[in-house]
Amino acid sequence: MLATVMVIEGVLRVPDGEGHYDTGWSLYQALAKNSRLYLASATWTEEQCSLWLAKRQLRGHLGYLHQTIPGAAGRLEVLDRVRSWHIGLVLESNPSIAAALLRAGWNTAVITHSAYTQPQWRPDYDGTPRRWDDLTDEIEHQTALRLADPRTQEHT
């Protein structure tokens, strides 16, 4: 069975906030049922994380990994501690950390959320700020696409 490490910040939880990503919540549910899921955090203690997860009824992961060193070095240190667990996939939200993980030989999936992704991480980033009208037009366009998508329609 696949062993997976999901980084909480940016994949499951909105950074610097209490909210969660619906996509991350769904990934958690699927991975908890179909893999050996471990969570990693550089921000919260295990107790803080457990409370946050319990509020969202997220149960099913096998363990928690606390990262004490910031950035890529810390993520690599955490993963090196559990190398014997044969982790098959790491879910990461920070592309520079993901690049370091890939260089170190870890299978890594980068999860980005369009509303919260830092502009310089986006593949379409060209270094210039977008006009306000372009931003609002894009939001309206994305909303229209979401509303028109039959997968988002509620079944009655």
mmCIF file with all atom_site columns, C-alpha atoms in Angstrom:
data_model
loop_
_atom_site.group_PDB
_atom_site.id
_atom_site.type_symbol
_atom_site.label_atom_id
_atom_site.label_alt_id
_atom_site.label_comp_id
_atom_site.label_asym_id
_atom_site.label_entity_id
_atom_site.label_seq_id
_atom_site.pdbx_PDB_ins_code
_atom_site.Cartn_x
_atom_site.Cartn_y
_atom_site.Cartn_z
_atom_site.occupancy
_atom_site.B_iso_or_equiv
_atom_site.pdbx_formal_charge
_atom_site.auth_seq_id
_atom_site.auth_comp_id
_atom_site.auth_asym_id
_atom_site.auth_atom_id
_atom_site.pdbx_PDB_model_num
ATOM 1   C CA . MET A 1 1   ? 0.000   0.000  0.000   1.00 0.00 ? 1   MET A CA 1
ATOM 2   C CA . LEU A 1 2   ? 1.273   3.458  -0.910  1.00 0.00 ? 2   LEU A CA 1
ATOM 3   C CA . ALA A 1 3   ? 2.658   5.561  1.936   1.00 0.00 ? 3   ALA A CA 1
ATOM 4   C CA . THR A 1 4   ? 1.966   9.269  1.474   1.00 0.00 ? 4   THR A CA 1
ATOM 5   C CA . VAL A 1 5   ? 3.048   12.420 3.299   1.00 0.00 ? 5   VAL A CA 1
ATOM 6   C CA . MET A 1 6   ? 0.676   15.377 2.966   1.00 0.00 ? 6   MET A CA 1
ATOM 7   C CA . VAL A 1 7   ? 2.050   18.754 3.976   1.00 0.00 ? 7   VAL A CA 1
ATOM 8   C CA . ILE A 1 8   ? -0.748  20.465 5.876   1.00 0.00 ? 8   ILE A CA 1
ATOM 9   C CA . GLU A 1 9   ? 0.082   24.080 5.034   1.00 0.00 ? 9   GLU A CA 1
ATOM 10  C CA . GLY A 1 10  ? -0.933  24.936 1.513   1.00 0.00 ? 10  GLY A CA 1
ATOM 11  C CA . VAL A 1 11  ? -2.299  21.496 0.644   1.00 0.00 ? 11  VAL A CA 1
ATOM 12  C CA . LEU A 1 12  ? -4.920  20.909 3.320   1.00 0.00 ? 12  LEU A CA 1
ATOM 13  C CA . ARG A 1 13  ? -4.976  24.156 5.323   1.00 0.00 ? 13  ARG A CA 1
ATOM 14  C CA . VAL A 1 14  ? -4.986  27.731 4.072   1.00 0.00 ? 14  VAL A CA 1
ATOM 15  C CA . PRO A 1 15  ? -1.594  29.156 5.148   1.00 0.00 ? 15  PRO A CA 1
ATOM 16  C CA . ASP A 1 16  ? -1.752  31.625 8.019   1.00 0.00 ? 16  ASP A CA 1
ATOM 17  C CA . GLY A 1 17  ? -5.418  30.857 8.625   1.00 0.00 ? 17  GLY A CA 1
ATOM 18  C CA . GLU A 1 18  ? -7.905  28.444 10.117  1.00 0.00 ? 18  GLU A CA 1
ATOM 19  C CA . GLY A 1 19  ? -9.624  27.540 6.843   1.00 0.00 ? 19  GLY A CA 1
ATOM 20  C CA . HIS A 1 20  ? -9.144  24.434 4.766   1.00 0.00 ? 20  HIS A CA 1
ATOM 21  C CA . TYR A 1 21  ? -9.116  23.782 1.047   1.00 0.00 ? 21  TYR A CA 1
ATOM 22  C CA . ASP A 1 22  ? -11.984 21.634 -0.200  1.00 0.00 ? 22  ASP A CA 1
ATOM 23  C CA . THR A 1 23  ? -9.590  19.951 -2.627  1.00 0.00 ? 23  THR A CA 1
ATOM 24  C CA . GLY A 1 24  ? -7.187  19.158 0.208   1.00 0.00 ? 24  GLY A CA 1
ATOM 25  C CA . TRP A 1 25  ? -10.044 17.881 2.360   1.00 0.00 ? 25  TRP A CA 1
ATOM 26  C CA . SER A 1 26  ? -11.134 15.526 -0.439  1.00 0.00 ? 26  SER A CA 1
ATOM 27  C CA . LEU A 1 27  ? -7.548  14.378 -1.047  1.00 0.00 ? 27  LEU A CA 1
ATOM 28  C CA . TYR A 1 28  ? -7.173  13.672 2.674   1.00 0.00 ? 28  TYR A CA 1
ATOM 29  C CA . GLN A 1 29  ? -10.357 11.562 2.678   1.00 0.00 ? 29  GLN A CA 1
ATOM 30  C CA . ALA A 1 30  ? -9.287  9.557  -0.375  1.00 0.00 ? 30  ALA A CA 1
ATOM 31  C CA . LEU A 1 31  ? -5.712  9.032  0.793   1.00 0.00 ? 31  LEU A CA 1
ATOM 32  C CA . ALA A 1 32  ? -6.721  8.099  4.349   1.00 0.00 ? 32  ALA A CA 1
ATOM 33  C CA . LYS A 1 33  ? -8.860  5.284  2.904   1.00 0.00 ? 33  LYS A CA 1
ATOM 34  C CA . ASN A 1 34  ? -6.459  4.127  0.192   1.00 0.00 ? 34  ASN A CA 1
ATOM 35  C CA . SER A 1 35  ? -2.939  4.698  1.487   1.00 0.00 ? 35  SER A CA 1
ATOM 36  C CA . ARG A 1 36  ? -0.871  4.957  4.620   1.00 0.00 ? 36  ARG A CA 1
ATOM 37  C CA . LEU A 1 37  ? -1.295  8.716  5.121   1.00 0.00 ? 37  LEU A CA 1
ATOM 38  C CA . TYR A 1 38  ? 1.023   10.815 7.261   1.00 0.00 ? 38  TYR A CA 1
ATOM 39  C CA . LEU A 1 39  ? 0.736   14.558 7.811   1.00 0.00 ? 39  LEU A CA 1
ATOM 40  C CA . ALA A 1 40  ? 3.589   17.044 8.105   1.00 0.00 ? 40  ALA A CA 1
ATOM 41  C CA . SER A 1 41  ? 3.581   20.595 9.438   1.00 0.00 ? 41  SER A CA 1
ATOM 42  C CA . ALA A 1 42  ? 6.192   23.239 10.047  1.00 0.00 ? 42  ALA A CA 1
ATOM 43  C CA . THR A 1 43  ? 3.715   25.519 11.805  1.00 0.00 ? 43  THR A CA 1
ATOM 44  C CA . TRP A 1 44  ? 1.662   23.561 14.303  1.00 0.00 ? 44  TRP A CA 1
ATOM 45  C CA . THR A 1 45  ? 2.393   21.135 17.077  1.00 0.00 ? 45  THR A CA 1
ATOM 46  C CA . GLU A 1 46  ? 0.750   17.738 16.947  1.00 0.00 ? 46  GLU A CA 1
ATOM 47  C CA . GLU A 1 47  ? -1.828  18.831 19.535  1.00 0.00 ? 47  GLU A CA 1
ATOM 48  C CA . GLN A 1 48  ? -2.792  21.962 17.568  1.00 0.00 ? 48  GLN A CA 1
ATOM 49  C CA . CYS A 1 49  ? -3.019  19.918 14.386  1.00 0.00 ? 49  CYS A CA 1
ATOM 50  C CA . SER A 1 50  ? -5.156  17.232 16.046  1.00 0.00 ? 50  SER A CA 1
ATOM 51  C CA . LEU A 1 51  ? -7.662  19.818 17.273  1.00 0.00 ? 51  LEU A CA 1
ATOM 52  C CA . TRP A 1 52  ? -7.878  21.484 13.844  1.00 0.00 ? 52  TRP A CA 1
ATOM 53  C CA . LEU A 1 53  ? -8.368  18.111 12.138  1.00 0.00 ? 53  LEU A CA 1
ATOM 54  C CA . ALA A 1 54  ? -10.997 16.989 14.667  1.00 0.00 ? 54  ALA A CA 1
ATOM 55  C CA . LYS A 1 55  ? -13.038 20.146 14.016  1.00 0.00 ? 55  LYS A CA 1
ATOM 56  C CA . ARG A 1 56  ? -13.162 19.101 10.349  1.00 0.00 ? 56  ARG A CA 1
ATOM 57  C CA . GLN A 1 57  ? -13.770 15.422 11.125  1.00 0.00 ? 57  GLN A CA 1
ATOM 58  C CA . LEU A 1 58  ? -10.525 14.448 9.421   1.00 0.00 ? 58  LEU A CA 1
ATOM 59  C CA . ARG A 1 59  ? -9.490  11.168 10.937  1.00 0.00 ? 59  ARG A CA 1
ATOM 60  C CA . GLY A 1 60  ? -7.616  8.349  9.344   1.00 0.00 ? 60  GLY A CA 1
ATOM 61  C CA . HIS A 1 61  ? -3.999  9.439  8.994   1.00 0.00 ? 61  HIS A CA 1
ATOM 62  C CA . LEU A 1 62  ? -1.464  7.219  10.698  1.00 0.00 ? 62  LEU A CA 1
ATOM 63  C CA . GLY A 1 63  ? 0.949   9.792  12.042  1.00 0.00 ? 63  GLY A CA 1
ATOM 64  C CA . TYR A 1 64  ? 2.115   13.344 12.330  1.00 0.00 ? 64  TYR A CA 1
ATOM 65  C CA . LEU A 1 65  ? 5.566   14.702 11.444  1.00 0.00 ? 65  LEU A CA 1
ATOM 66  C CA . HIS A 1 66  ? 6.643   17.999 12.981  1.00 0.00 ? 66  HIS A CA 1
ATOM 67  C CA . GLN A 1 67  ? 9.156   20.036 10.992  1.00 0.00 ? 67  GLN A CA 1
ATOM 68  C CA . THR A 1 68  ? 11.385  22.107 13.279  1.00 0.00 ? 68  THR A CA 1
ATOM 69  C CA . ILE A 1 69  ? 13.649  23.614 10.606  1.00 0.00 ? 69  ILE A CA 1
ATOM 70  C CA . PRO A 1 70  ? 11.987  25.995 8.105   1.00 0.00 ? 70  PRO A CA 1
ATOM 71  C CA . GLY A 1 71  ? 11.972  25.592 4.328   1.00 0.00 ? 71  GLY A CA 1
ATOM 72  C CA . ALA A 1 72  ? 13.320  22.833 2.135   1.00 0.00 ? 72  ALA A CA 1
ATOM 73  C CA . ALA A 1 73  ? 16.033  21.807 4.587   1.00 0.00 ? 73  ALA A CA 1
ATOM 74  C CA . GLY A 1 74  ? 13.411  21.153 7.243   1.00 0.00 ? 74  GLY A CA 1
ATOM 75  C CA . ARG A 1 75  ? 11.154  19.211 4.897   1.00 0.00 ? 75  ARG A CA 1
ATOM 76  C CA . LEU A 1 76  ? 14.085  17.050 3.813   1.00 0.00 ? 76  LEU A CA 1
ATOM 77  C CA . GLU A 1 77  ? 15.074  16.460 7.440   1.00 0.00 ? 77  GLU A CA 1
ATOM 78  C CA . VAL A 1 78  ? 11.534  15.301 8.290   1.00 0.00 ? 78  VAL A CA 1
ATOM 79  C CA . LEU A 1 79  ? 11.427  12.944 5.323   1.00 0.00 ? 79  LEU A CA 1
ATOM 80  C CA . ASP A 1 80  ? 14.890  11.571 6.052   1.00 0.00 ? 80  ASP A CA 1
ATOM 81  C CA . ARG A 1 81  ? 13.657  10.661 9.556   1.00 0.00 ? 81  ARG A CA 1
ATOM 82  C CA . VAL A 1 82  ? 11.017  8.406  8.007   1.00 0.00 ? 82  VAL A CA 1
ATOM 83  C CA . ARG A 1 83  ? 12.922  7.114  4.971   1.00 0.00 ? 83  ARG A CA 1
ATOM 84  C CA . SER A 1 84  ? 12.492  3.531  6.226   1.00 0.00 ? 84  SER A CA 1
ATOM 85  C CA . TRP A 1 85  ? 8.696   3.952  5.896   1.00 0.00 ? 85  TRP A CA 1
ATOM 86  C CA . HIS A 1 86  ? 9.118   3.772  2.098   1.00 0.00 ? 86  HIS A CA 1
ATOM 87  C CA . ILE A 1 87  ? 7.153   6.942  1.373   1.00 0.00 ? 87  ILE A CA 1
ATOM 88  C CA . GLY A 1 88  ? 5.902   6.724  -2.214  1.00 0.00 ? 88  GLY A CA 1
ATOM 89  C CA . LEU A 1 89  ? 4.518   10.243 -2.596  1.00 0.00 ? 89  LEU A CA 1
ATOM 90  C CA . VAL A 1 90  ? 4.860   13.640 -0.946  1.00 0.00 ? 90  VAL A CA 1
ATOM 91  C CA . LEU A 1 91  ? 2.110   16.228 -1.497  1.00 0.00 ? 91  LEU A CA 1
ATOM 92  C CA . GLU A 1 92  ? 3.688   19.695 -1.368  1.00 0.00 ? 92  GLU A CA 1
ATOM 93  C CA . SER A 1 93  ? 2.371   23.193 -2.144  1.00 0.00 ? 93  SER A CA 1
ATOM 94  C CA . ASN A 1 94  ? 5.643   25.097 -2.406  1.00 0.00 ? 94  ASN A CA 1
ATOM 95  C CA . PRO A 1 95  ? 7.319   24.614 -5.812  1.00 0.00 ? 95  PRO A CA 1
ATOM 96  C CA . SER A 1 96  ? 10.815  25.464 -4.540  1.00 0.00 ? 96  SER A CA 1
ATOM 97  C CA . ILE A 1 97  ? 10.532  22.924 -1.735  1.00 0.00 ? 97  ILE A CA 1
ATOM 98  C CA . ALA A 1 98  ? 9.114   20.415 -4.224  1.00 0.00 ? 98  ALA A CA 1
ATOM 99  C CA . ALA A 1 99  ? 12.148  20.984 -6.471  1.00 0.00 ? 99  ALA A CA 1
ATOM 100 C CA . ALA A 1 100 ? 14.472  20.242 -3.542  1.00 0.00 ? 100 ALA A CA 1
ATOM 101 C CA . LEU A 1 101 ? 12.485  17.092 -2.730  1.00 0.00 ? 101 LEU A CA 1
ATOM 102 C CA . LEU A 1 102 ? 12.708  15.918 -6.340  1.00 0.00 ? 102 LEU A CA 1
ATOM 103 C CA . ARG A 1 103 ? 16.477  16.532 -6.384  1.00 0.00 ? 103 ARG A CA 1
ATOM 104 C CA . ALA A 1 104 ? 16.729  14.416 -3.227  1.00 0.00 ? 104 ALA A CA 1
ATOM 105 C CA . GLY A 1 105 ? 14.838  11.562 -4.896  1.00 0.00 ? 105 GLY A CA 1
ATOM 106 C CA . TRP A 1 106 ? 11.352  11.957 -3.395  1.00 0.00 ? 106 TRP A CA 1
ATOM 107 C CA . ASN A 1 107 ? 8.305   11.433 -5.634  1.00 0.00 ? 107 ASN A CA 1
ATOM 108 C CA . THR A 1 108 ? 6.494   14.727 -5.244  1.00 0.00 ? 108 THR A CA 1
ATOM 109 C CA . ALA A 1 109 ? 3.172   16.169 -6.390  1.00 0.00 ? 109 ALA A CA 1
ATOM 110 C CA . VAL A 1 110 ? 2.811   19.934 -6.282  1.00 0.00 ? 110 VAL A CA 1
ATOM 111 C CA . ILE A 1 111 ? -0.698  20.991 -5.285  1.00 0.00 ? 111 ILE A CA 1
ATOM 112 C CA . THR A 1 112 ? -1.640  24.583 -6.021  1.00 0.00 ? 112 THR A CA 1
ATOM 113 C CA . HIS A 1 113 ? -4.889  26.392 -5.332  1.00 0.00 ? 113 HIS A CA 1
ATOM 114 C CA . SER A 1 114 ? -5.558  29.121 -7.870  1.00 0.00 ? 114 SER A CA 1
ATOM 115 C CA . ALA A 1 115 ? -7.019  31.609 -5.419  1.00 0.00 ? 115 ALA A CA 1
ATOM 116 C CA . TYR A 1 116 ? -4.087  31.386 -3.009  1.00 0.00 ? 116 TYR A CA 1
ATOM 117 C CA . THR A 1 117 ? -1.087  30.607 -5.207  1.00 0.00 ? 117 THR A CA 1
ATOM 118 C CA . GLN A 1 118 ? 1.677   33.168 -5.074  1.00 0.00 ? 118 GLN A CA 1
ATOM 119 C CA . PRO A 1 119 ? 1.861   34.828 -8.512  1.00 0.00 ? 119 PRO A CA 1
ATOM 120 C CA . GLN A 1 120 ? 5.508   33.935 -9.117  1.00 0.00 ? 120 GLN A CA 1
ATOM 121 C CA . TRP A 1 121 ? 4.667   30.240 -8.709  1.00 0.00 ? 121 TRP A CA 1
ATOM 122 C CA . ARG A 1 122 ? 2.108   30.238 -11.513 1.00 0.00 ? 122 ARG A CA 1
ATOM 123 C CA . PRO A 1 123 ? 3.297   28.907 -14.887 1.00 0.00 ? 123 PRO A CA 1
ATOM 124 C CA . ASP A 1 124 ? 1.683   31.892 -16.652 1.00 0.00 ? 124 ASP A CA 1
ATOM 125 C CA . TYR A 1 125 ? 3.493   34.497 -14.519 1.00 0.00 ? 125 TYR A CA 1
ATOM 126 C CA . ASP A 1 126 ? 5.408   37.047 -16.598 1.00 0.00 ? 126 ASP A CA 1
ATOM 127 C CA . GLY A 1 127 ? 6.660   39.343 -13.822 1.00 0.00 ? 127 GLY A CA 1
ATOM 128 C CA . THR A 1 128 ? 4.230   42.210 -14.381 1.00 0.00 ? 128 THR A CA 1
ATOM 129 C CA . PRO A 1 129 ? 1.225   42.961 -12.191 1.00 0.00 ? 129 PRO A CA 1
ATOM 130 C CA . ARG A 1 130 ? -2.170  42.378 -13.751 1.00 0.00 ? 130 ARG A CA 1
ATOM 131 C CA . ARG A 1 131 ? -4.633  45.226 -14.134 1.00 0.00 ? 131 ARG A CA 1
ATOM 132 C CA . TRP A 1 132 ? -7.497  45.277 -11.628 1.00 0.00 ? 132 TRP A CA 1
ATOM 133 C CA . ASP A 1 133 ? -10.095 44.988 -14.389 1.00 0.00 ? 133 ASP A CA 1
ATOM 134 C CA . ASP A 1 134 ? -8.301  41.919 -15.749 1.00 0.00 ? 134 ASP A CA 1
ATOM 135 C CA . LEU A 1 135 ? -8.373  40.335 -12.305 1.00 0.00 ? 135 LEU A CA 1
ATOM 136 C CA . THR A 1 136 ? -12.083 40.934 -11.782 1.00 0.00 ? 136 THR A CA 1
ATOM 137 C CA . ASP A 1 137 ? -12.833 39.716 -15.317 1.00 0.00 ? 137 ASP A CA 1
ATOM 138 C CA . GLU A 1 138 ? -10.888 36.522 -14.604 1.00 0.00 ? 138 GLU A CA 1
ATOM 139 C CA . ILE A 1 139 ? -12.788 35.965 -11.337 1.00 0.00 ? 139 ILE A CA 1
ATOM 140 C CA . GLU A 1 140 ? -16.109 36.414 -13.138 1.00 0.00 ? 140 GLU A CA 1
ATOM 141 C CA . HIS A 1 141 ? -14.959 34.063 -15.912 1.00 0.00 ? 141 HIS A CA 1
ATOM 142 C CA . GLN A 1 142 ? -13.884 31.378 -13.409 1.00 0.00 ? 142 GLN A CA 1
ATOM 143 C CA . THR A 1 143 ? -17.185 31.730 -11.516 1.00 0.00 ? 143 THR A CA 1
ATOM 144 C CA . ALA A 1 144 ? -19.174 31.344 -14.757 1.00 0.00 ? 144 ALA A CA 1
ATOM 145 C CA . LEU A 1 145 ? -17.165 28.223 -15.663 1.00 0.00 ? 145 LEU A CA 1
ATOM 146 C CA . ARG A 1 146 ? -17.748 26.729 -12.222 1.00 0.00 ? 146 ARG A CA 1
ATOM 147 C CA . LEU A 1 147 ? -21.500 27.440 -12.392 1.00 0.00 ? 147 LEU A CA 1
ATOM 148 C CA . ALA A 1 148 ? -21.763 25.935 -15.874 1.00 0.00 ? 148 ALA A CA 1
ATOM 149 C CA . ASP A 1 149 ? -19.825 22.792 -14.956 1.00 0.00 ? 149 ASP A CA 1
ATOM 150 C CA . PRO A 1 150 ? -22.332 19.921 -14.586 1.00 0.00 ? 150 PRO A CA 1
ATOM 151 C CA . ARG A 1 151 ? -20.097 18.302 -11.952 1.00 0.00 ? 151 ARG A CA 1
ATOM 152 C CA . THR A 1 152 ? -20.832 21.198 -9.575  1.00 0.00 ? 152 THR A CA 1
ATOM 153 C CA . GLN A 1 153 ? -24.608 21.035 -9.995  1.00 0.00 ? 153 GLN A CA 1
ATOM 154 C CA . GLU A 1 154 ? -26.425 19.688 -6.966  1.00 0.00 ? 154 GLU A CA 1
ATOM 155 C CA . HIS A 1 155 ? -28.461 16.579 -7.540  1.00 0.00 ? 155 HIS A CA 1
ATOM 156 C CA . THR A 1 156 ? -31.996 16.689 -6.260  1.00 0.00 ? 156 THR A CA 1
#
